[in-house]
Backbone as CSV, one residue per row, in Angstrom:
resi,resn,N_x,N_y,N_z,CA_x,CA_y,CA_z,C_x,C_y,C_z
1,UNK,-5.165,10.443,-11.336,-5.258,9.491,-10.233,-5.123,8.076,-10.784
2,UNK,-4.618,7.255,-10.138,-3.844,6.088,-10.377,-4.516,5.062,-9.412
3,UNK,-5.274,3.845,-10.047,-5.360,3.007,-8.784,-4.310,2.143,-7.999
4,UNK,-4.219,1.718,-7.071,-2.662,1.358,-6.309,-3.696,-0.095,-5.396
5,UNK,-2.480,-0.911,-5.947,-3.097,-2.299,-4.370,-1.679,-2.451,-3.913
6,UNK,-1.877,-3.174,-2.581,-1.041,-3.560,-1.847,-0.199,-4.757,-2.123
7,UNK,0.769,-4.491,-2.522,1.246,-6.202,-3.085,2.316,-6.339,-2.077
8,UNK,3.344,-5.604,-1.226,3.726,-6.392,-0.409,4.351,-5.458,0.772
9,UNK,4.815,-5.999,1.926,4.925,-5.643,3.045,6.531,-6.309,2.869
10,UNK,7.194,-5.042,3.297,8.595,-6.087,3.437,9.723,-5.342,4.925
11,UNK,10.741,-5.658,4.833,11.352,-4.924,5.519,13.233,-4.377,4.554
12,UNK,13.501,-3.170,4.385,14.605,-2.156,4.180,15.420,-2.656,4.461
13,UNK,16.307,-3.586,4.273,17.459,-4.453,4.684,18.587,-3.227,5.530
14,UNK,18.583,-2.084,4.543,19.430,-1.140,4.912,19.279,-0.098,6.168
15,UNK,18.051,0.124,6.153,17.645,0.921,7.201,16.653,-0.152,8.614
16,UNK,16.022,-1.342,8.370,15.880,-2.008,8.915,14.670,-1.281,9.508
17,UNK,13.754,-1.158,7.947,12.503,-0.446,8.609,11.721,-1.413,7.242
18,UNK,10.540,-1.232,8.112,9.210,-1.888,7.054,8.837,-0.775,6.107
19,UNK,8.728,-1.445,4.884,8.313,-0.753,3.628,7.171,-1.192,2.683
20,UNK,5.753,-0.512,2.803,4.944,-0.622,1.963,5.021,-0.731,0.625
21,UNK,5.030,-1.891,-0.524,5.145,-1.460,-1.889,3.669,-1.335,-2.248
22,UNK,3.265,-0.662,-2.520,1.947,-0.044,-3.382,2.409,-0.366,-4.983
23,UNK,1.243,-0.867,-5.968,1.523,-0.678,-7.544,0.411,-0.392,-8.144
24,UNK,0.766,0.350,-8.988,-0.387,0.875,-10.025,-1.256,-0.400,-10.522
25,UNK,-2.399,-0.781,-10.651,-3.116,-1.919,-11.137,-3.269,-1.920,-12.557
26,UNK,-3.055,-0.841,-13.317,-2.940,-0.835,-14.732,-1.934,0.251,-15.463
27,UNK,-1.884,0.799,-16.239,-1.267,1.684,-16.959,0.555,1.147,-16.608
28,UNK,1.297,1.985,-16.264,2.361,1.816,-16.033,2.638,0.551,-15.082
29,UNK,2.339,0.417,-14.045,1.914,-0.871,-13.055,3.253,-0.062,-12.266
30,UNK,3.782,1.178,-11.827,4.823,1.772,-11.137,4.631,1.095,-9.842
31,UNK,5.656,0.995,-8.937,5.545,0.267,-7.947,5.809,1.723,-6.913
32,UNK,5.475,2.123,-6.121,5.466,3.149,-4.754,5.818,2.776,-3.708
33,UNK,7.270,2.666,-3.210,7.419,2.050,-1.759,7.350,3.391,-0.708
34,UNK,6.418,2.872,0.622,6.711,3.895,1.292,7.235,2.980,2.501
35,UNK,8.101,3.806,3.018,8.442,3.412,4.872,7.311,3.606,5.547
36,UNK,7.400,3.202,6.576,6.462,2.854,7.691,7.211,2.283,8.793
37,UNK,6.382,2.572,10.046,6.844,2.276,11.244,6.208,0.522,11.888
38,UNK,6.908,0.001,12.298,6.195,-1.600,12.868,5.199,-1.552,13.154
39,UNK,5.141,-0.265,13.823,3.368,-0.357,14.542,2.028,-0.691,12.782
40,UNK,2.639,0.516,12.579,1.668,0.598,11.262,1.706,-0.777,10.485
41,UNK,2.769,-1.192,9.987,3.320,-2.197,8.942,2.500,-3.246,9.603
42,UNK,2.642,-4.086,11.218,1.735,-4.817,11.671,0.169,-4.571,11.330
43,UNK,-0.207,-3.107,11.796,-1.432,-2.840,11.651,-1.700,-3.395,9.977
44,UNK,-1.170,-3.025,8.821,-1.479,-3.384,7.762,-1.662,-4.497,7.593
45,UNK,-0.006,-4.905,7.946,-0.289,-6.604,7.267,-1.693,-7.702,8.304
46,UNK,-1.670,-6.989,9.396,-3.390,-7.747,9.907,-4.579,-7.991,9.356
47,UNK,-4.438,-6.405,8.245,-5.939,-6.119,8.042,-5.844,-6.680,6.367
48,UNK,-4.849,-6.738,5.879,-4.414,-7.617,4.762,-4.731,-8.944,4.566
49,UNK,-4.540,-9.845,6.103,-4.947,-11.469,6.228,-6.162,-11.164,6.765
50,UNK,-7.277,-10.621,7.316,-8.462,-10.196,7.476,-8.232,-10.803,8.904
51,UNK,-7.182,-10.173,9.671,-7.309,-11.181,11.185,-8.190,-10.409,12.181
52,UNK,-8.627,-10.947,12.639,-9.847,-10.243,13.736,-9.260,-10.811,15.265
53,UNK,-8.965,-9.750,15.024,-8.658,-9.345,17.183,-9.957,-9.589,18.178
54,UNK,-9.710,-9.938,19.413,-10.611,-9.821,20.283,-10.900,-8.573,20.651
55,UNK,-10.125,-7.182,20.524,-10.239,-6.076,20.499,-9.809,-4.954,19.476
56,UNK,-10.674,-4.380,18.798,-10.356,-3.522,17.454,-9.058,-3.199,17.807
57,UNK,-8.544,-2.716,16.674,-7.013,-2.279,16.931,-7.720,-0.637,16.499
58,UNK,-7.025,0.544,16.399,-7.278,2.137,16.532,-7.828,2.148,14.908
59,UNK,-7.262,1.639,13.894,-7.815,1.582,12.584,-9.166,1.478,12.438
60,UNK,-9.752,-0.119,13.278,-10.442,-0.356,12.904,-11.839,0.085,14.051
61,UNK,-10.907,1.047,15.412,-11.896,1.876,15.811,-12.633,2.547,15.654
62,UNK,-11.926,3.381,15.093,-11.900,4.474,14.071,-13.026,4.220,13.241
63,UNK,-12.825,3.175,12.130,-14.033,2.369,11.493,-15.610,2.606,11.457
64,UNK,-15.232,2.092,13.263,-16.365,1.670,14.186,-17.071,2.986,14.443
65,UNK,-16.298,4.066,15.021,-17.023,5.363,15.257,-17.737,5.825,14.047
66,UNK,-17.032,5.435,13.168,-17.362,6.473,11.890,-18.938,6.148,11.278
67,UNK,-18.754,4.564,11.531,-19.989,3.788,11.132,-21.503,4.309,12.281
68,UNK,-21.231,4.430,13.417,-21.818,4.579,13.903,-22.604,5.934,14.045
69,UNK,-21.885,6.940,13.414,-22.880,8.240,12.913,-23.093,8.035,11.689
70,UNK,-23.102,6.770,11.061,-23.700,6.704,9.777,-22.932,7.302,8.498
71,UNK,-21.862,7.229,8.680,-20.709,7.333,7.499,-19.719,6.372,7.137
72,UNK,-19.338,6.536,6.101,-18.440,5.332,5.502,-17.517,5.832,4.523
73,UNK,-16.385,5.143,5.072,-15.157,5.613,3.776,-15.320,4.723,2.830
74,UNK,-15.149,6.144,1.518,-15.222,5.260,-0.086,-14.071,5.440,-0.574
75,UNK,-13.172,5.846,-0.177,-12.050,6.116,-0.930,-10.557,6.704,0.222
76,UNK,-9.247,6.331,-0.542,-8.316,6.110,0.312,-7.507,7.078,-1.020
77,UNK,-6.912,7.770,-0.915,-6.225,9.106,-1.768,-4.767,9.451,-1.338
78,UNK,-3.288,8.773,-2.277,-2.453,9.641,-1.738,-2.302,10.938,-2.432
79,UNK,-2.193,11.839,-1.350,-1.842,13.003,-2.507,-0.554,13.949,-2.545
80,UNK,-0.003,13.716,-1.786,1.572,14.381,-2.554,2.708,13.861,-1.344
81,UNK,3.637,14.253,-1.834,5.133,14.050,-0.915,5.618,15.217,-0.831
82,UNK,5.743,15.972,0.162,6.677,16.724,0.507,7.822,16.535,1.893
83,UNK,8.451,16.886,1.780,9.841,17.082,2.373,10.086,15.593,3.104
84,UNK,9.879,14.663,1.862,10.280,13.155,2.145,9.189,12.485,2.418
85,UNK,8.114,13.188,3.220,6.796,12.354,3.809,5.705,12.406,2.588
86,UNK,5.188,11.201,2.621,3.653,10.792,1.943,2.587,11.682,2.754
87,UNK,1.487,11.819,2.071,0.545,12.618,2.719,-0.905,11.940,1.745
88,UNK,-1.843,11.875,2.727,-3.416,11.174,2.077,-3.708,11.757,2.836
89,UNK,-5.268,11.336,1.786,-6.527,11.658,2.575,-7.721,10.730,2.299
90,UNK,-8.635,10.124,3.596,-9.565,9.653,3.941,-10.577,10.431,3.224
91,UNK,-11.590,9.647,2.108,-12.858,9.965,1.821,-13.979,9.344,1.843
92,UNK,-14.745,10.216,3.208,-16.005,9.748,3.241,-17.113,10.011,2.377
93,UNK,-18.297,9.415,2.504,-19.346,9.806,1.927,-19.555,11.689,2.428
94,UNK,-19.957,12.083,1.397,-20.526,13.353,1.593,-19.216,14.161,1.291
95,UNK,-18.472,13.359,0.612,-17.240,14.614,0.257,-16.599,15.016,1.428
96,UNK,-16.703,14.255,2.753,-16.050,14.746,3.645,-14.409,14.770,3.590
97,UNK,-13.937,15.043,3.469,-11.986,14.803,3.269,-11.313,14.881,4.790
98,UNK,-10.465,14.141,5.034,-9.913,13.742,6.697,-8.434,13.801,5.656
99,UNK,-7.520,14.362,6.517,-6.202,14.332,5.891,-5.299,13.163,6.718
100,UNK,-4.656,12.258,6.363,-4.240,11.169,7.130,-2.750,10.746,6.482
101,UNK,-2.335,10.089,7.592,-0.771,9.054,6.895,-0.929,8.077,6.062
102,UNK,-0.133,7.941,5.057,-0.593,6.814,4.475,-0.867,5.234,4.934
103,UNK,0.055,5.015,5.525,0.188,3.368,6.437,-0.961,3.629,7.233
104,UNK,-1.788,4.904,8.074,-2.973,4.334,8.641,-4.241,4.558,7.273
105,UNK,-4.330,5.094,6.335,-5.092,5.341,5.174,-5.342,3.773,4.570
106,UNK,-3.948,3.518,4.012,-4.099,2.374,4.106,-4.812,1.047,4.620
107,UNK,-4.131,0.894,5.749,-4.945,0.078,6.849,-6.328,0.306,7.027
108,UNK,-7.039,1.560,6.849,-8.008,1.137,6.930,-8.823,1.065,5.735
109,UNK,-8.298,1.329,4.726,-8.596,1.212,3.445,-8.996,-0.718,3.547
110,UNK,-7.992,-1.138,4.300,-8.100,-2.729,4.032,-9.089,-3.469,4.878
111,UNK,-9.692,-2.591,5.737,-10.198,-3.145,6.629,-11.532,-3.171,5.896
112,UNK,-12.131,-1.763,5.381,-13.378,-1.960,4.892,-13.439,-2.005,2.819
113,UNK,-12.413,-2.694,2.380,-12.527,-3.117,0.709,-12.683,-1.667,-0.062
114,UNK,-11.923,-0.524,0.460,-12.144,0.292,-0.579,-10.727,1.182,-1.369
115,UNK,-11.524,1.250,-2.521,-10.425,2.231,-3.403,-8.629,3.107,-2.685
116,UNK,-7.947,2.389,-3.275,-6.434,3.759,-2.895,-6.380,3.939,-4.141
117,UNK,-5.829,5.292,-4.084,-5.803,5.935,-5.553,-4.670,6.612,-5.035
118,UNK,-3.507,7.092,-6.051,-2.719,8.004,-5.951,-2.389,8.993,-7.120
119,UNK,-2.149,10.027,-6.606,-2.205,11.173,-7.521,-0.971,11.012,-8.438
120,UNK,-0.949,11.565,-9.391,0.169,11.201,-10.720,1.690,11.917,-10.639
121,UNK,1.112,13.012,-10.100,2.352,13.499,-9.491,2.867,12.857,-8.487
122,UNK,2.258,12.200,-7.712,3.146,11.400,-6.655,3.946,10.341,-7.309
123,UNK,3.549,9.478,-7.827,3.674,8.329,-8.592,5.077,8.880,-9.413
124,UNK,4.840,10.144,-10.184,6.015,10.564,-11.089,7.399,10.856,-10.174
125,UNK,7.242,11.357,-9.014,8.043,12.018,-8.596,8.868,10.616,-7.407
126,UNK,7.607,10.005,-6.972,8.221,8.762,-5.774,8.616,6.945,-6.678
127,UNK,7.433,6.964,-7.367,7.551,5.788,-7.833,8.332,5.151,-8.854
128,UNK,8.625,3.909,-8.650,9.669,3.443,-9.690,8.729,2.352,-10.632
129,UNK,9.729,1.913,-11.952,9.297,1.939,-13.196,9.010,-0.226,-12.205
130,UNK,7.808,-0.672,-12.992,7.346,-1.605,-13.275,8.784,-2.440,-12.888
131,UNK,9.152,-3.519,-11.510,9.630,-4.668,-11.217,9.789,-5.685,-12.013
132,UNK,10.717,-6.201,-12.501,10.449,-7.694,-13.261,9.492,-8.564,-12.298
133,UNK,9.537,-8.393,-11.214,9.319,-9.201,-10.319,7.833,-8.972,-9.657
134,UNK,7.076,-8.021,-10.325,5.760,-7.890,-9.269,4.926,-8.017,-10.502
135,UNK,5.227,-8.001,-12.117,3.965,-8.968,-12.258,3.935,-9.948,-13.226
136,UNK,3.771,-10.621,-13.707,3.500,-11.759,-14.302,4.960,-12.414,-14.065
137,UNK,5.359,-13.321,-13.782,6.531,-13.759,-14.026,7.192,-14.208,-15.534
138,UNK,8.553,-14.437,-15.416,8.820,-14.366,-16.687,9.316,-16.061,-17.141
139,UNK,9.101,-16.932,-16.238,9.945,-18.038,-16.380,8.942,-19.009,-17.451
140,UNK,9.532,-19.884,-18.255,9.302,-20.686,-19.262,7.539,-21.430,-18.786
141,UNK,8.025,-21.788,-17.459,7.039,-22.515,-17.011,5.838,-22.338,-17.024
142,UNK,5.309,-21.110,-17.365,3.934,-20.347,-16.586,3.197,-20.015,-18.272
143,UNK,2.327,-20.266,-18.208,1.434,-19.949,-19.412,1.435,-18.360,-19.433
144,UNK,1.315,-18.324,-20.719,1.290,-16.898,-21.256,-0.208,-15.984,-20.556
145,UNK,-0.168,-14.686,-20.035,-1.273,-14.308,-19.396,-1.532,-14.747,-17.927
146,UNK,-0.801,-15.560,-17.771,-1.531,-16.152,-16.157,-0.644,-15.825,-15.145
147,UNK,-0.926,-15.523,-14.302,-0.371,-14.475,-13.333,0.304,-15.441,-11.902
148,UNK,0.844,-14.967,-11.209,1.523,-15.888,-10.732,1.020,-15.692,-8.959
149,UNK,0.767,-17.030,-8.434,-0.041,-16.446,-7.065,0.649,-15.819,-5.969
150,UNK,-0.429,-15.396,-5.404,0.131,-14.182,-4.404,1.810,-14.894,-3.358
151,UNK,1.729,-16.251,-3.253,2.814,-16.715,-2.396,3.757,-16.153,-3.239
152,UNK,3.569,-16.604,-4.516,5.025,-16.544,-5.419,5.217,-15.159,-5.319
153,UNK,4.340,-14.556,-6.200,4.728,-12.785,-5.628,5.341,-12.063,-4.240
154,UNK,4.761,-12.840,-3.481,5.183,-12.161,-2.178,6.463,-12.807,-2.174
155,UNK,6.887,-14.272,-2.625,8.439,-14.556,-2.442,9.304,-13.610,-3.406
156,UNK,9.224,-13.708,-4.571,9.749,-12.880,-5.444,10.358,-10.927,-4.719
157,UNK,9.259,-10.815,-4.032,9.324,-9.199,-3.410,10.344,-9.444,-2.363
158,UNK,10.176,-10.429,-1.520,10.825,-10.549,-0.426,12.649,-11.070,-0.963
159,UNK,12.837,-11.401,-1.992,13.707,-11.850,-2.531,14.351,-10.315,-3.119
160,UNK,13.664,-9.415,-3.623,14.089,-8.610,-4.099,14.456,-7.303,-2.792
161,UNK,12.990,-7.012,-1.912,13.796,-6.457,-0.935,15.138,-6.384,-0.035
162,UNK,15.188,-8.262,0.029,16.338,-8.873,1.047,17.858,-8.095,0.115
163,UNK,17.908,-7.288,-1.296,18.977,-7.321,-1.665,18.514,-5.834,-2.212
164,UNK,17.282,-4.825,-1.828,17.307,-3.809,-2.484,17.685,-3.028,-1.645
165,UNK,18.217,-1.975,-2.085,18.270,-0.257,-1.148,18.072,0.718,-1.425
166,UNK,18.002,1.821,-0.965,17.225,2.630,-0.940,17.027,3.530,-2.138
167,UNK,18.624,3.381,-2.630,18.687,4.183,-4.082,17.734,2.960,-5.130
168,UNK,17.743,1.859,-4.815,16.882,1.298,-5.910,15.494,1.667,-6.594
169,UNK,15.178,2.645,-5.386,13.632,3.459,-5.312,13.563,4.445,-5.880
170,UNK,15.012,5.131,-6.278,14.992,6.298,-6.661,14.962,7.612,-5.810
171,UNK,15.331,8.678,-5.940,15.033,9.718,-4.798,13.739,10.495,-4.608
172,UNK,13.149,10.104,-3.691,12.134,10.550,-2.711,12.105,11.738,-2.267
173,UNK,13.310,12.265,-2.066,13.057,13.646,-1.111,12.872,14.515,-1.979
């Protein structure tokens, strides 16, 4: 198991769909893009800027119920790809396991600050090798070690999506 953060939200120039990049936070730093639908991709990128609705959105209903019989998710798990689709699972306290999509796993992973992890086989089989572009930058300017802030990153991604496709990801299915 692999820890994974969210570094950017973009949109598939080619297919003209929103794409989650997930990256490993250490070891390899593999980057994991998954598709996603607007609905979801909105839902994420909300709970990403911590925006608070006048009315929960289903993520963070969800949340709400869960809290209210006195449980709480500790952990957000992808665990495999088959026949093209991502597949997770929601973990609550008590070892409970909920099997879920990733883009809503996600999302609500962001809503309440906890762990995504992805399994190694996923990572081997979906994910591609470390971006020039998602971590440290490489330009003269930037001190050695110091990481470059989230605007720049997110421009850099968006720079790289606006010209990537789908084979750039490698094959998925």
């Amino acid at each position: 198991m692999q820890e994974m953060r969210v570094v950017a939200l973009g949109r598939d120039p080619m297919a003209v769909q929103p794409v989650l990049l997930l990256q490993e936070t250490g070891g390899k730093r593999r980057v994991l893009p998954v598709w996603v639908g607007v609905p979801e991709a909105t839902a994420i990128e909300l709970a990403r800027r911590r925006v608070e609705l006048p009315r929960p959105q289903t993520h963070k209903l969800i949340l709400d119920v869960v809290s209210a019989f006195d449980r709480r998710l500790q952990l957000v798990r992808i665990t495999m790809l088959r026949d093209s689709v991502f597949h997770a699972e929601l973990v609550f306290d008590g070892d409970i396991r909920v099997s879920a999509r990733v883009s809503d796993a996600v999302a609500m992973a962001l809503h309440v600050d906890v762990r995504i992890e992805a399994e190694d086989a996923v990572l081997d089989e979906a994910a591609v090798a470390e971006v020039g572009m998602v971590g440290p930058a490489e330009e003269d300017d930037e001190t050695e070690g110091e990481t470059p802030s989230e605007h720049e990153e997110l421009e850099r991604f968006r720079r790289f999506l606006d010209n990537a496709s789908p084979e750039d990801f490698g094959n998925s299915s």
